[in-house]
Amino acid sequence: MSRSEVLRLYRKMLKYSSMFSDYNFREYSLARVKESFRENRLVGLQKGICLLTRNRFLEDKEAITKAIEKAQKNLEMLQRQAQISQMYKGERLVIEAETPSKK
Amino acid sequence: MSAKIIQKKLFSLPSFICAIRRLPAVQPVRSLSTSVQDITKDTGSQNHNSTLSNEEATTAAALQQVTTSYSKNGYALDVTERTVLGRPVYLDAQSTTPVDPRVLDAMLPFYISQYGNPHSRTHAYGWATEEAVEKARASVAALVGANPKEIIFTSGATESNNAAIKGVANFYKERKRHIITTQTEHKCVLDSCRHLQQNGFEVTYLPVNKEGLVNLEDLKNAIRPDTVLVSIMMVNNEIGVIQPIEEIGKICREHKVFFHTDAAQAVGKIPVDVEKMHIDLMSISGHKIYGPKGIGALYVRRKPRVRLEPIINGGGQERGLRSGTLPAPLVVGMGAASEVCMEEMERDYKHVSKLSERLISQIQSSIPHVVLNGSPVHRYPGNVNFSFAYVEGESLLMALKKVAVSSGSACTSASLEPSYVLRALGVDDDMAHTSIRFGLGRFTTEKEVDFTVELAKRHVARLREMSPLWEMVQEGIDLKSIQWTQEH
């Protein structure tokens, strides 16, 4: 998978994370997605050669595909759960902004 | 021309995004909004800084609605009622936790299309559900380092505790009639022991020291030749103290006594290994690990075999120890929750420790005369129990309505008796009445912790201002030296 596809996956996950209607799930999901993409940034790293360079010979392709598959599954879960969260909205928490900028 | 392009763009949106906008939102049945008596604003505490960010402004607004104005005698000057929009911030992770979206996602198919009974052996509905149940069992077993055959699903930690204590005691009742437990156990353990006492058993309730830890020498001395079971909880639900389980397990193994631990608050939060800790029986709760309510598990060791007399008889499910159809959606939910916990344990522990340090340091630095109940070292960071001196307990709880916390008083009884756990620690009655338990979890944020601290600061200061005891303390009078009653 190319760099731009991974970034597209990342952006999609952030988009659905921000769609949770519950404050706690929303904040957790956003933070967690960012954390795991940051952690896995160096998956397949060998001898200092990064996924983001053109040199693919020394990548650990299996580890990368595994991480990406896991992210795909999580993305599908986020899509479903964000939808359900919108269907069964609870009330706002007392500390949430009056006019929520994200939906 | 431009309209056509706009139309084209609208139709190219994926269909499910449109579906989100079409579906009607379900209104919550009962409003969780707090209703607060908004007494006229205190002019002294008005925010002069008009350049607050949006976030700070909202928090400030939310806090300002509970400021009060009092006359010199302490009477409220003006009372207007106002409903505060919004449900309270949730800081009660020890009583229950929200169901993680990942867990809900795993459970839903079993409510919708995979509705077979896992014990049906003759068709695909049963086989598919059985497979899922066994997979969940393996997940729960992996979380605690056990074999899947050693996990029995129950309806919760209360049932697991009952089954373990009464089951073991009744199986070995011909030769062994003594049970050891502590004074700070959960109500269900204490009540099971009381029930056994009524049926001819003897129970020793070990005391705990000031920090909530049990003394190992006391335990060794209490074990008799006819002791069958020692039951000590791993993490206390009221004060968060972690008992020295490994050492206790070793002692029990030496003396050939069964060791049961109520690990409802510990599993999934701190690493638990039944082999390393020499545990024979363990109770696990589903809704404390971000799983559904109504499910729990009991770990029953097979090597060396622990025999139990079942408390629920029937078709022989769960090795004959707990008959009844397994609630497949709940079991799958508990399995998913265990998997998520295994993955997230390290990250959650770091997150909760950070929040806990923030909460404890902020409260201790900004509010004087506050006591943290329980050992500051041997504790699970997510459970913070503070006693605020010279503050009336019920008033503080009423004031903290914007935060969902629990008081130290017995949450199981409607009486105003102070908690037996705090009493076992040696805490005075007045301090036990003003104890508040803050529960931090995976989904708690820093903003919520800051909001709670701010609220607690304001209300403790306000309540202390009204308290004559506080005035006396400020003047330097030692309250213990006062004679409140006159001897005739």
Coordinates of C-alpha atoms in Angstrom, one line a residue:
Chain A
M1 CA 0.0 0.0 0.0
S2 CA 1.3 3.4 -0.9
R3 CA 1.9 6.3 1.4
S4 CA -1.1 8.3 0.1
E5 CA -3.4 5.3 0.6
V6 CA -2.3 5.0 4.2
L7 CA -2.9 8.7 4.8
R8 CA -6.3 8.4 3.2
L9 CA -7.1 5.6 5.6
Y10 CA -5.9 7.7 8.5
R11 CA -8.0 10.7 7.5
K12 CA -11.1 8.5 7.1
M13 CA -10.6 7.0 10.6
L14 CA -10.3 10.5 12.1
K15 CA -13.4 11.6 10.3
Y16 CA -15.5 8.7 11.6
S17 CA -14.0 9.1 15.1
S18 CA -15.1 12.7 15.2
M19 CA -18.7 11.6 14.3
F20 CA -19.3 9.9 17.7
S21 CA -22.0 11.8 19.5
D22 CA -20.7 10.8 22.9
Y23 CA -17.9 13.1 24.1
N24 CA -15.9 10.4 25.8
F25 CA -15.9 8.0 22.9
R26 CA -15.1 10.8 20.5
E27 CA -12.1 12.1 22.4
Y28 CA -10.8 8.6 23.1
S29 CA -11.2 7.5 19.5
L30 CA -9.4 10.5 18.0
A31 CA -6.6 10.2 20.5
R32 CA -6.3 6.5 20.0
V33 CA -6.2 6.6 16.2
K34 CA -3.6 9.3 16.2
E35 CA -1.5 7.3 18.7
S36 CA -1.6 4.0 16.9
F37 CA -0.7 5.6 13.5
R38 CA 2.1 7.4 15.1
E39 CA 3.3 4.2 16.8
N40 CA 3.1 2.1 13.6
R41 CA 4.7 4.8 11.5
L42 CA 8.0 2.9 11.7
V43 CA 6.5 -0.6 11.1
G44 CA 8.7 -2.5 8.7
L45 CA 11.6 -0.2 9.4
Q46 CA 14.9 -1.9 8.8
K47 CA 18.2 -0.3 8.9
G48 CA 16.8 3.2 9.0
I49 CA 14.9 2.8 5.7
C50 CA 11.3 4.2 6.2
L51 CA 8.1 3.1 4.6
L52 CA 7.7 6.6 3.2
T53 CA 10.8 6.4 0.9
R54 CA 10.8 4.9 -2.5
N55 CA 13.2 2.1 -1.5
R56 CA 10.9 -0.9 -0.8
F57 CA 13.4 -3.8 -0.9
L58 CA 14.2 -3.8 2.8
E59 CA 10.6 -3.4 4.1
D60 CA 8.9 -6.0 6.1
K61 CA 5.9 -6.3 3.9
E62 CA 4.1 -8.8 6.1
A63 CA 4.1 -6.6 9.1
I64 CA 2.9 -3.6 7.1
T65 CA 0.0 -5.4 5.5
K66 CA -1.0 -6.8 8.9
A67 CA -1.1 -3.4 10.4
I68 CA -3.0 -2.0 7.5
E69 CA -5.6 -4.9 7.6
K70 CA -6.1 -4.3 11.3
A71 CA -6.6 -0.6 10.6
Q72 CA -9.1 -1.4 7.9
K73 CA -11.1 -3.6 10.3
N74 CA -11.1 -0.9 12.9
L75 CA -12.2 1.6 10.3
E76 CA -15.2 -0.5 9.4
M77 CA -16.0 -0.8 13.1
L78 CA -15.8 2.9 13.5
Q79 CA -18.1 3.5 10.6
R80 CA -20.8 1.2 12.1
Q81 CA -20.4 2.5 15.6
A82 CA -20.4 6.2 14.7
Q83 CA -23.6 5.6 12.8
I84 CA -25.2 3.8 15.8
S85 CA -23.9 6.6 18.1
Q86 CA -25.7 9.1 15.9
M87 CA -28.9 7.1 16.1
Y88 CA -28.9 6.7 19.8
K89 CA -27.8 10.2 20.9
G90 CA -27.5 10.9 24.5
E91 CA -27.5 14.4 25.9
R92 CA -24.5 16.7 25.9
L93 CA -22.1 16.6 28.8
V94 CA -22.0 19.7 31.0
I95 CA -18.5 20.5 29.8
E96 CA -19.2 20.3 26.0
A97 CA -19.2 23.5 24.0
E98 CA -22.6 25.2 23.4
T99 CA -22.2 25.0 19.6
P100 CA -20.3 21.9 18.8
S101 CA -17.9 22.6 15.9
K102 CA -17.6 18.9 15.0
K103 CA -20.6 16.6 14.2
Chain B
M1 CA -24.5 25.1 -15.5
S2 CA -23.2 25.4 -11.9
A3 CA -26.4 23.8 -10.5
K4 CA -25.8 20.6 -12.6
I5 CA -22.3 20.3 -11.2
I6 CA -23.6 20.7 -7.6
Q7 CA -26.3 18.1 -8.2
K8 CA -23.7 15.7 -9.6
K9 CA -21.5 16.2 -6.5
L10 CA -24.4 15.5 -4.2
F11 CA -25.4 12.3 -5.8
S12 CA -21.8 11.0 -5.7
L13 CA -21.8 11.0 -1.9
P14 CA -21.8 7.5 -0.5
S15 CA -25.3 6.3 0.4
F16 CA -24.8 5.6 4.1
I17 CA -23.8 9.2 4.8
C18 CA -27.1 10.3 3.5
A19 CA -28.7 7.5 5.6
I20 CA -27.2 9.1 8.7
R21 CA -29.0 12.3 8.0
R22 CA -32.3 10.6 7.3
L23 CA -32.6 8.5 10.4
P24 CA -34.5 10.0 13.2
A25 CA -32.6 10.5 16.4
V26 CA -33.9 8.6 19.4
Q27 CA -34.7 10.9 22.3
P28 CA -33.2 9.8 25.6
V29 CA -36.1 8.5 27.8
R30 CA -35.1 10.2 30.9
S31 CA -33.1 13.4 31.1
L32 CA -29.9 13.2 32.9
S33 CA -29.6 16.9 33.0
T34 CA -28.9 18.2 36.5
S35 CA -31.3 20.7 38.0
V36 CA -29.5 23.2 40.0
Q37 CA -30.8 25.9 42.3
D38 CA -29.2 28.9 40.7
I39 CA -28.7 31.4 43.4
T40 CA -27.9 34.9 42.2
K41 CA -24.4 35.3 40.9
D42 CA -21.6 36.1 43.3
T43 CA -20.2 39.4 42.2
G44 CA -16.8 38.6 43.7
S45 CA -16.1 35.7 41.4
Q46 CA -17.1 37.1 38.0
N47 CA -14.7 36.5 35.3
H48 CA -13.0 39.7 34.3
N49 CA -11.0 38.2 31.6
S50 CA -13.0 38.5 28.4
T51 CA -10.4 36.9 26.1
L52 CA -11.1 33.2 27.2
S53 CA -11.0 30.5 24.6
N54 CA -14.3 28.9 23.6
E55 CA -13.5 25.9 25.8
E56 CA -12.6 27.8 28.8
A57 CA -15.6 30.0 28.4
T58 CA -18.0 27.1 28.4
T59 CA -16.4 25.5 31.4
A60 CA -16.5 28.9 33.2
A61 CA -20.1 29.3 32.2
A62 CA -20.9 25.8 33.5
L63 CA -19.2 26.5 36.8
Q64 CA -20.6 30.0 37.2
Q65 CA -24.2 28.7 37.3
V66 CA -23.5 27.2 40.7
T67 CA -21.9 30.1 42.4
T68 CA -24.0 31.5 45.2
S69 CA -24.5 34.6 47.1
Y70 CA -25.1 34.6 50.8
S71 CA -25.9 37.2 53.5
K72 CA -23.7 37.6 56.5
N73 CA -25.7 35.1 58.5
G74 CA -25.3 32.4 55.8
Y75 CA -28.8 32.6 54.3
A76 CA -29.2 32.5 50.5
L77 CA -30.2 35.9 49.3
D78 CA -32.1 35.0 46.2
V79 CA -33.2 31.7 44.9
T80 CA -34.1 31.1 41.3
E81 CA -34.3 27.6 39.9
R82 CA -32.6 26.8 36.7
T83 CA -32.0 23.6 34.8
V84 CA -28.5 23.1 33.8
L85 CA -28.3 21.6 30.4
G86 CA -26.2 18.6 30.1
R87 CA -25.5 15.3 31.8
P88 CA -22.9 15.0 34.5
V89 CA -19.3 14.2 33.8
Y90 CA -18.8 10.5 34.6
L91 CA -16.1 9.8 37.2
D92 CA -17.5 6.6 38.7
A93 CA -15.5 3.9 36.9
Q94 CA -15.6 1.5 39.9
S95 CA -19.4 1.2 39.9
T96 CA -19.6 0.5 36.2
T97 CA -17.9 1.4 32.9
P98 CA -19.4 2.3 29.5
V99 CA -19.5 -0.4 26.9
D100 CA -16.6 0.1 24.6
P101 CA -17.8 0.6 20.9
R102 CA -15.6 -2.3 19.9
V103 CA -17.4 -4.6 22.3
L104 CA -20.8 -3.5 21.2
D105 CA -19.8 -4.1 17.6
A106 CA -18.9 -7.7 18.5
M107 CA -22.2 -8.2 20.4
L108 CA -24.7 -6.9 17.9
P109 CA -24.7 -9.7 15.4
F110 CA -25.8 -12.1 18.2
Y111 CA -28.8 -9.9 18.8
I112 CA -29.8 -9.6 15.2
S113 CA -29.1 -12.7 13.1
Q114 CA -27.0 -15.1 15.0
Y115 CA -29.5 -15.9 17.7
G116 CA -28.9 -19.6 18.1
N117 CA -28.6 -21.3 21.5
P118 CA -25.0 -22.3 22.0
H119 CA -26.1 -25.6 23.5
S120 CA -28.1 -26.7 20.4
R121 CA -26.0 -29.4 18.8
T122 CA -28.1 -30.2 15.8
H123 CA -28.1 -27.2 13.6
A124 CA -25.8 -24.4 12.3
Y125 CA -27.3 -21.7 14.5
G126 CA -26.1 -23.6 17.5
W127 CA -22.8 -24.5 16.1
A128 CA -21.9 -21.0 15.0
T129 CA -22.9 -19.6 18.4
E130 CA -21.0 -22.3 20.3
E131 CA -17.9 -21.4 18.3
A132 CA -18.2 -17.8 19.2
V133 CA -18.8 -18.6 22.9
E134 CA -15.7 -20.8 23.0
K135 CA -13.7 -18.1 21.3
A136 CA -14.9 -15.7 24.0
R137 CA -13.9 -18.2 26.7
A138 CA -10.4 -18.5 25.3
S139 CA -10.1 -14.7 25.3
V140 CA -11.1 -14.4 29.0
A141 CA -8.7 -17.3 29.8
A142 CA -5.9 -15.6 28.0
L143 CA -6.5 -12.4 29.9
V144 CA -5.8 -14.1 33.3
G145 CA -3.3 -16.7 32.2
A146 CA -5.7 -19.7 32.5
N147 CA -6.8 -22.6 30.4
P148 CA -10.2 -22.1 28.7
K149 CA -11.6 -25.1 30.4
E150 CA -11.1 -23.4 33.7
I151 CA -13.4 -20.5 32.9
I152 CA -17.1 -20.7 33.8
F153 CA -19.5 -17.9 32.8
T154 CA -21.9 -16.6 35.4
S155 CA -24.2 -13.7 35.7
G156 CA -21.7 -11.4 37.3
A157 CA -19.0 -11.2 40.0
T158 CA -21.6 -11.5 42.8
E159 CA -22.8 -14.9 41.5
S160 CA -19.1 -15.9 41.0
N161 CA -18.3 -15.0 44.6
N162 CA -21.4 -16.8 45.9
A163 CA -20.6 -19.9 43.8
A164 CA -17.0 -20.0 44.9
I165 CA -17.4 -19.5 48.6
K166 CA -20.6 -21.5 49.2
G167 CA -19.6 -24.1 46.6
V168 CA -16.2 -24.9 48.1
A169 CA -17.4 -24.7 51.7
N170 CA -20.4 -27.0 51.1
F171 CA -18.3 -29.5 49.2
Y172 CA -15.7 -29.9 51.9
K173 CA -18.1 -29.4 54.9
E174 CA -17.7 -32.9 56.3
R175 CA -14.1 -32.3 57.4
K176 CA -13.4 -28.6 57.0
R177 CA -15.4 -25.8 58.6
H178 CA -13.3 -22.7 58.8
I179 CA -13.1 -19.8 56.4
I180 CA -10.8 -16.7 56.5
T181 CA -11.6 -13.4 54.8
T182 CA -11.0 -9.7 55.5
Q183 CA -13.1 -6.9 56.9
T184 CA -12.9 -4.8 53.7
E185 CA -14.3 -7.4 51.3
H186 CA -17.2 -6.7 49.0
K187 CA -20.7 -7.0 50.5
C188 CA -21.5 -10.2 48.6
V189 CA -18.4 -12.0 50.0
L190 CA -19.2 -10.9 53.6
D191 CA -22.9 -11.8 53.2
S192 CA -22.0 -15.3 51.8
C193 CA -19.7 -15.8 54.8
R194 CA -22.5 -14.7 57.2
H195 CA -24.8 -17.2 55.5
L196 CA -22.3 -19.9 56.0
Q197 CA -21.9 -18.9 59.7
Q198 CA -25.6 -19.5 60.1
N199 CA -25.1 -23.0 58.7
G200 CA -22.4 -24.0 61.2
F201 CA -19.2 -22.6 59.7
E202 CA -16.7 -20.5 61.5
V203 CA -15.4 -17.4 59.8
T204 CA -12.4 -15.2 60.7
Y205 CA -12.5 -11.6 59.5
L206 CA -8.9 -10.4 59.3
P207 CA -8.4 -6.8 60.2
V208 CA -6.5 -4.4 57.9
N209 CA -4.0 -1.8 58.8
K210 CA -4.4 2.0 58.4
E211 CA -3.4 1.7 54.8
G212 CA -5.9 -1.0 54.0
L213 CA -3.4 -3.8 53.6
V214 CA -3.9 -7.2 55.3
N215 CA -1.1 -8.4 57.6
L216 CA 0.5 -11.7 56.4
E217 CA 1.4 -12.8 59.9
D218 CA -2.2 -12.4 61.0
L219 CA -3.2 -14.6 58.0
K220 CA -0.6 -17.3 58.9
N221 CA -1.8 -17.4 62.5
A222 CA -5.4 -17.6 61.5
I223 CA -5.0 -20.7 59.3
R224 CA -6.2 -23.8 61.2
P225 CA -6.1 -27.5 60.2
D226 CA -9.8 -27.2 59.3
T227 CA -9.5 -24.1 57.2
V228 CA -10.9 -24.7 53.7
L229 CA -10.9 -21.3 52.0
V230 CA -9.2 -17.9 52.2
S231 CA -11.0 -15.1 50.3
I232 CA -9.2 -11.8 49.8
M233 CA -10.0 -9.3 47.1
M234 CA -7.3 -8.2 44.8
V235 CA -8.2 -4.5 44.3
N236 CA -10.6 -2.9 46.8
N237 CA -13.6 -1.2 45.1
E238 CA -13.8 1.7 47.6
I239 CA -10.2 2.7 48.2
G240 CA -8.3 1.1 45.4
V241 CA -5.8 -0.7 47.6
I242 CA -4.0 -3.7 46.0
Q243 CA -3.4 -6.6 48.4
P244 CA -0.2 -8.7 48.3
I245 CA -1.9 -11.5 46.3
E246 CA 1.3 -13.4 45.4
E247 CA 2.5 -13.7 49.0
I248 CA -1.0 -14.7 50.2
G249 CA -1.2 -17.3 47.4
K250 CA 2.1 -18.8 48.5
I251 CA 1.0 -19.0 52.1
C252 CA -2.3 -20.7 51.1
R253 CA -0.5 -23.1 48.8
E254 CA 1.9 -24.1 51.7
H255 CA -0.9 -24.7 54.1
K256 CA -3.0 -26.5 51.4
V257 CA -5.9 -24.1 51.7
F258 CA -7.9 -22.9 48.7
F259 CA -7.4 -19.3 47.8
H260 CA -10.2 -17.3 46.3
T261 CA -9.9 -13.7 45.1
D262 CA -12.5 -11.3 44.0
A263 CA -10.6 -9.7 41.1
A264 CA -13.6 -7.8 39.6
Q265 CA -11.8 -4.4 39.9
A266 CA -8.3 -5.8 39.0
V267 CA -8.8 -8.0 35.8
G268 CA -8.0 -6.0 32.7
K269 CA -6.5 -3.2 34.6
I270 CA -3.4 -4.6 36.2
P271 CA -1.6 -7.8 35.0
V272 CA -3.2 -10.9 36.6
D273 CA -1.6 -14.4 36.3
V274 CA -3.3 -17.2 38.1
E275 CA -0.2 -19.4 38.0
K276 CA 2.2 -16.8 39.3
M277 CA -0.2 -15.7 42.0
H278 CA -1.2 -19.3 43.1
I279 CA -4.9 -18.5 42.8
D280 CA -7.4 -21.3 42.9
L281 CA -10.7 -19.4 42.4
M282 CA -11.2 -16.0 40.9
S283 CA -14.2 -13.8 40.2
I284 CA -14.3 -11.6 37.1
S285 CA -17.0 -9.0 36.3
G286 CA -17.9 -8.0 32.7
H287 CA -19.2 -4.5 33.3
K288 CA -16.0 -3.4 35.1
I289 CA -13.9 -4.0 32.0
Y290 CA -15.9 -2.0 29.5
G291 CA -18.2 -5.0 28.7
P292 CA -21.9 -5.5 29.0
K293 CA -23.8 -5.8 32.3
G294 CA -25.2 -9.1 33.5
I295 CA -22.1 -11.3 32.7
G296 CA -19.2 -12.4 34.7
A297 CA -16.8 -15.4 35.0
L298 CA -15.4 -17.7 37.6
Y299 CA -12.0 -19.2 37.2
V300 CA -11.8 -22.7 38.8
R301 CA -8.5 -24.3 38.9
R302 CA -8.2 -27.8 37.4
K303 CA -4.6 -28.8 38.4
P304 CA -4.8 -29.4 41.3
R305 CA -8.5 -29.8 41.0
V306 CA -10.8 -27.5 43.0
R307 CA -14.2 -29.2 43.7
L308 CA -17.3 -27.1 44.0
E309 CA -20.9 -27.9 44.8
P310 CA -22.9 -26.0 42.2
I311 CA -25.4 -23.4 43.5
I312 CA -27.4 -23.5 40.3
N313 CA -28.5 -27.0 39.2
G314 CA -29.9 -28.0 35.9
G315 CA -28.8 -29.3 32.5
G316 CA -25.1 -29.6 33.4
Q317 CA -23.8 -26.8 31.3
E318 CA -20.4 -25.2 32.2
R319 CA -18.9 -28.5 33.5
G320 CA -22.0 -29.0 35.7
L321 CA -20.9 -26.1 37.9
R322 CA -23.4 -23.5 36.5
S323 CA -26.3 -24.8 34.5
G324 CA -28.4 -22.6 32.3
T325 CA -28.3 -21.3 28.7
L326 CA -25.3 -19.1 28.1
P327 CA -26.3 -15.6 27.1
A328 CA -24.4 -15.7 23.8
P329 CA -24.4 -11.9 23.1
L330 CA -23.2 -11.1 26.7
V331 CA -20.5 -13.9 26.6
V332 CA -19.2 -12.7 23.2
G333 CA -19.2 -9.1 24.6
M334 CA -17.2 -10.2 27.6
G335 CA -14.7 -12.0 25.3
A336 CA -14.4 -8.9 23.1
A337 CA -13.9 -6.8 26.2
S338 CA -11.1 -9.1 27.4
E339 CA -9.4 -8.9 24.1
V340 CA -9.6 -5.1 24.0
C341 CA -8.2 -5.1 27.6
M342 CA -5.3 -7.2 26.7
E343 CA -4.4 -5.0 23.9
E344 CA -5.0 -1.7 25.7
M345 CA -3.8 -2.6 29.2
E346 CA -0.5 -0.8 29.1
R347 CA -1.8 2.3 27.4
D348 CA -4.8 2.4 29.8
Y349 CA -2.6 2.1 32.8
K350 CA -0.4 5.0 31.7
H351 CA -3.4 7.1 30.8
V352 CA -5.2 6.5 34.2
S353 CA -1.9 7.0 36.2
K354 CA -1.4 10.3 34.5
L355 CA -5.0 11.5 35.2
S356 CA -4.8 10.2 38.8
E357 CA -1.5 12.0 39.5
R358 CA -3.1 15.2 38.1
L359 CA -6.2 14.8 40.2
I360 CA -4.4 14.0 43.4
S361 CA -1.7 16.7 43.1
Q362 CA -4.2 19.4 42.1
I363 CA -6.6 18.5 44.9
Q364 CA -3.9 18.2 47.5
S365 CA -2.2 21.5 46.5
S366 CA -5.4 23.6 46.3
I367 CA -7.5 22.3 49.1
P368 CA -6.1 22.0 52.6
H369 CA -7.0 19.3 55.2
V370 CA -7.7 16.6 52.6
V371 CA -6.8 12.9 53.3
L372 CA -6.3 10.2 50.7
N373 CA -7.8 7.0 52.0
G374 CA -5.8 3.9 51.5
S375 CA -2.1 3.2 50.8
P376 CA -0.6 5.8 48.5
V377 CA 1.8 3.1 47.0
H378 CA -0.1 -0.2 46.8
R379 CA -3.0 1.1 44.9
Y380 CA -4.7 1.1 41.5
P381 CA -4.4 4.7 40.3
G382 CA -7.9 4.8 38.8
N383 CA -9.5 4.7 42.3
V384 CA -9.1 7.9 44.3
N385 CA -10.9 8.2 47.6
F386 CA -10.5 11.6 49.4
S387 CA -11.9 12.7 52.7
F388 CA -12.4 16.4 53.0
A389 CA -12.2 17.5 56.7
Y390 CA -14.7 20.0 58.2
V391 CA -17.1 19.7 55.3
E392 CA -20.6 18.2 55.6
G393 CA -20.7 15.1 53.5
E394 CA -24.2 15.1 52.1
S395 CA -24.0 18.8 51.2
L396 CA -20.8 18.2 49.3
L397 CA -22.3 15.4 47.3
M398 CA -25.3 17.6 46.5
A399 CA -23.0 20.3 45.3
L400 CA -21.1 18.0 43.1
K401 CA -24.1 17.1 41.0
K402 CA -22.3 18.0 37.8
V403 CA -19.9 15.2 38.3
A404 CA -21.0 11.7 38.8
V405 CA -19.0 10.4 41.7
S406 CA -19.7 8.0 44.6
S407 CA -19.6 8.7 48.3
G408 CA -17.7 6.6 50.8
S409 CA -21.0 5.7 52.5
A410 CA -22.3 2.2 51.9
C411 CA -23.6 2.4 48.4
T412 CA -25.6 -0.7 48.8
S413 CA -27.7 0.6 51.7
A414 CA -30.1 3.5 51.9
S415 CA -29.0 4.3 55.4
L416 CA -26.5 7.1 56.1
E417 CA -24.1 4.8 57.8
P418 CA -20.5 5.5 57.0
S419 CA -18.7 2.9 54.9
Y420 CA -17.5 -0.3 56.7
V421 CA -14.4 -0.2 54.6
L422 CA -13.4 3.2 55.9
R423 CA -14.3 2.2 59.4
A424 CA -12.0 -0.9 59.1
L425 CA -9.2 1.5 58.1
G426 CA -9.7 3.4 61.3
V427 CA -11.1 6.5 59.7
D428 CA -13.2 8.6 62.1
D429 CA -16.9 8.8 61.5
D430 CA -16.9 12.4 60.4
M431 CA -14.1 11.9 57.9
A432 CA -15.8 8.8 56.6
H433 CA -19.0 10.8 56.0
T434 CA -17.2 13.3 53.8
S435 CA -15.3 10.8 51.7
I436 CA -15.7 11.0 47.9
R437 CA -14.5 8.3 45.5
F438 CA -13.4 9.5 42.1
G439 CA -13.2 6.8 39.5
L440 CA -11.0 7.3 36.4
G441 CA -11.2 5.0 33.4
R442 CA -10.1 4.5 29.8
F443 CA -12.5 7.2 28.5
T444 CA -11.9 9.9 31.1
T445 CA -10.2 13.0 29.7
E446 CA -8.0 15.7 31.3
K447 CA -10.6 18.3 30.8
E448 CA -13.1 16.3 32.9
V449 CA -10.5 15.9 35.7
D450 CA -9.7 19.7 35.6
F451 CA -13.5 20.5 35.7
T452 CA -13.9 18.2 38.7
V453 CA -11.0 19.7 40.6
E454 CA -12.3 23.2 40.0
L455 CA -15.8 22.3 41.2
A456 CA -14.5 20.5 44.3
K457 CA -12.3 23.5 45.1
R458 CA -15.2 25.9 45.0
H459 CA -17.7 23.9 46.9
V460 CA -15.3 22.7 49.6
A461 CA -14.3 26.4 50.2
R462 CA -18.0 27.5 50.2
L463 CA -19.1 24.8 52.6
R464 CA -16.1 25.4 54.9
E465 CA -16.9 29.1 55.1
M466 CA -20.3 28.2 56.5
S467 CA -18.9 25.7 59.0
P468 CA -18.4 26.8 62.6
L469 CA -15.9 23.9 63.1
W470 CA -13.8 25.4 60.3
E471 CA -13.8 28.8 62.1
M472 CA -12.6 27.1 65.3
V473 CA -9.9 25.2 63.4
Q474 CA -8.7 28.4 61.8
E475 CA -8.4 30.1 65.2
G476 CA -6.2 27.2 66.3
I477 CA -8.6 25.4 68.7
D478 CA -8.0 21.7 68.9
L479 CA -11.4 20.1 68.3
K480 CA -10.5 17.0 70.2
S481 CA -10.1 18.9 73.4
I482 CA -13.6 20.3 73.4
Q483 CA -16.2 18.9 75.8
W484 CA -19.4 18.9 73.9
T485 CA -21.6 17.5 76.6
Q486 CA -21.9 18.6 80.2
E487 CA -21.6 15.9 82.8
H488 CA -24.1 16.3 85.6

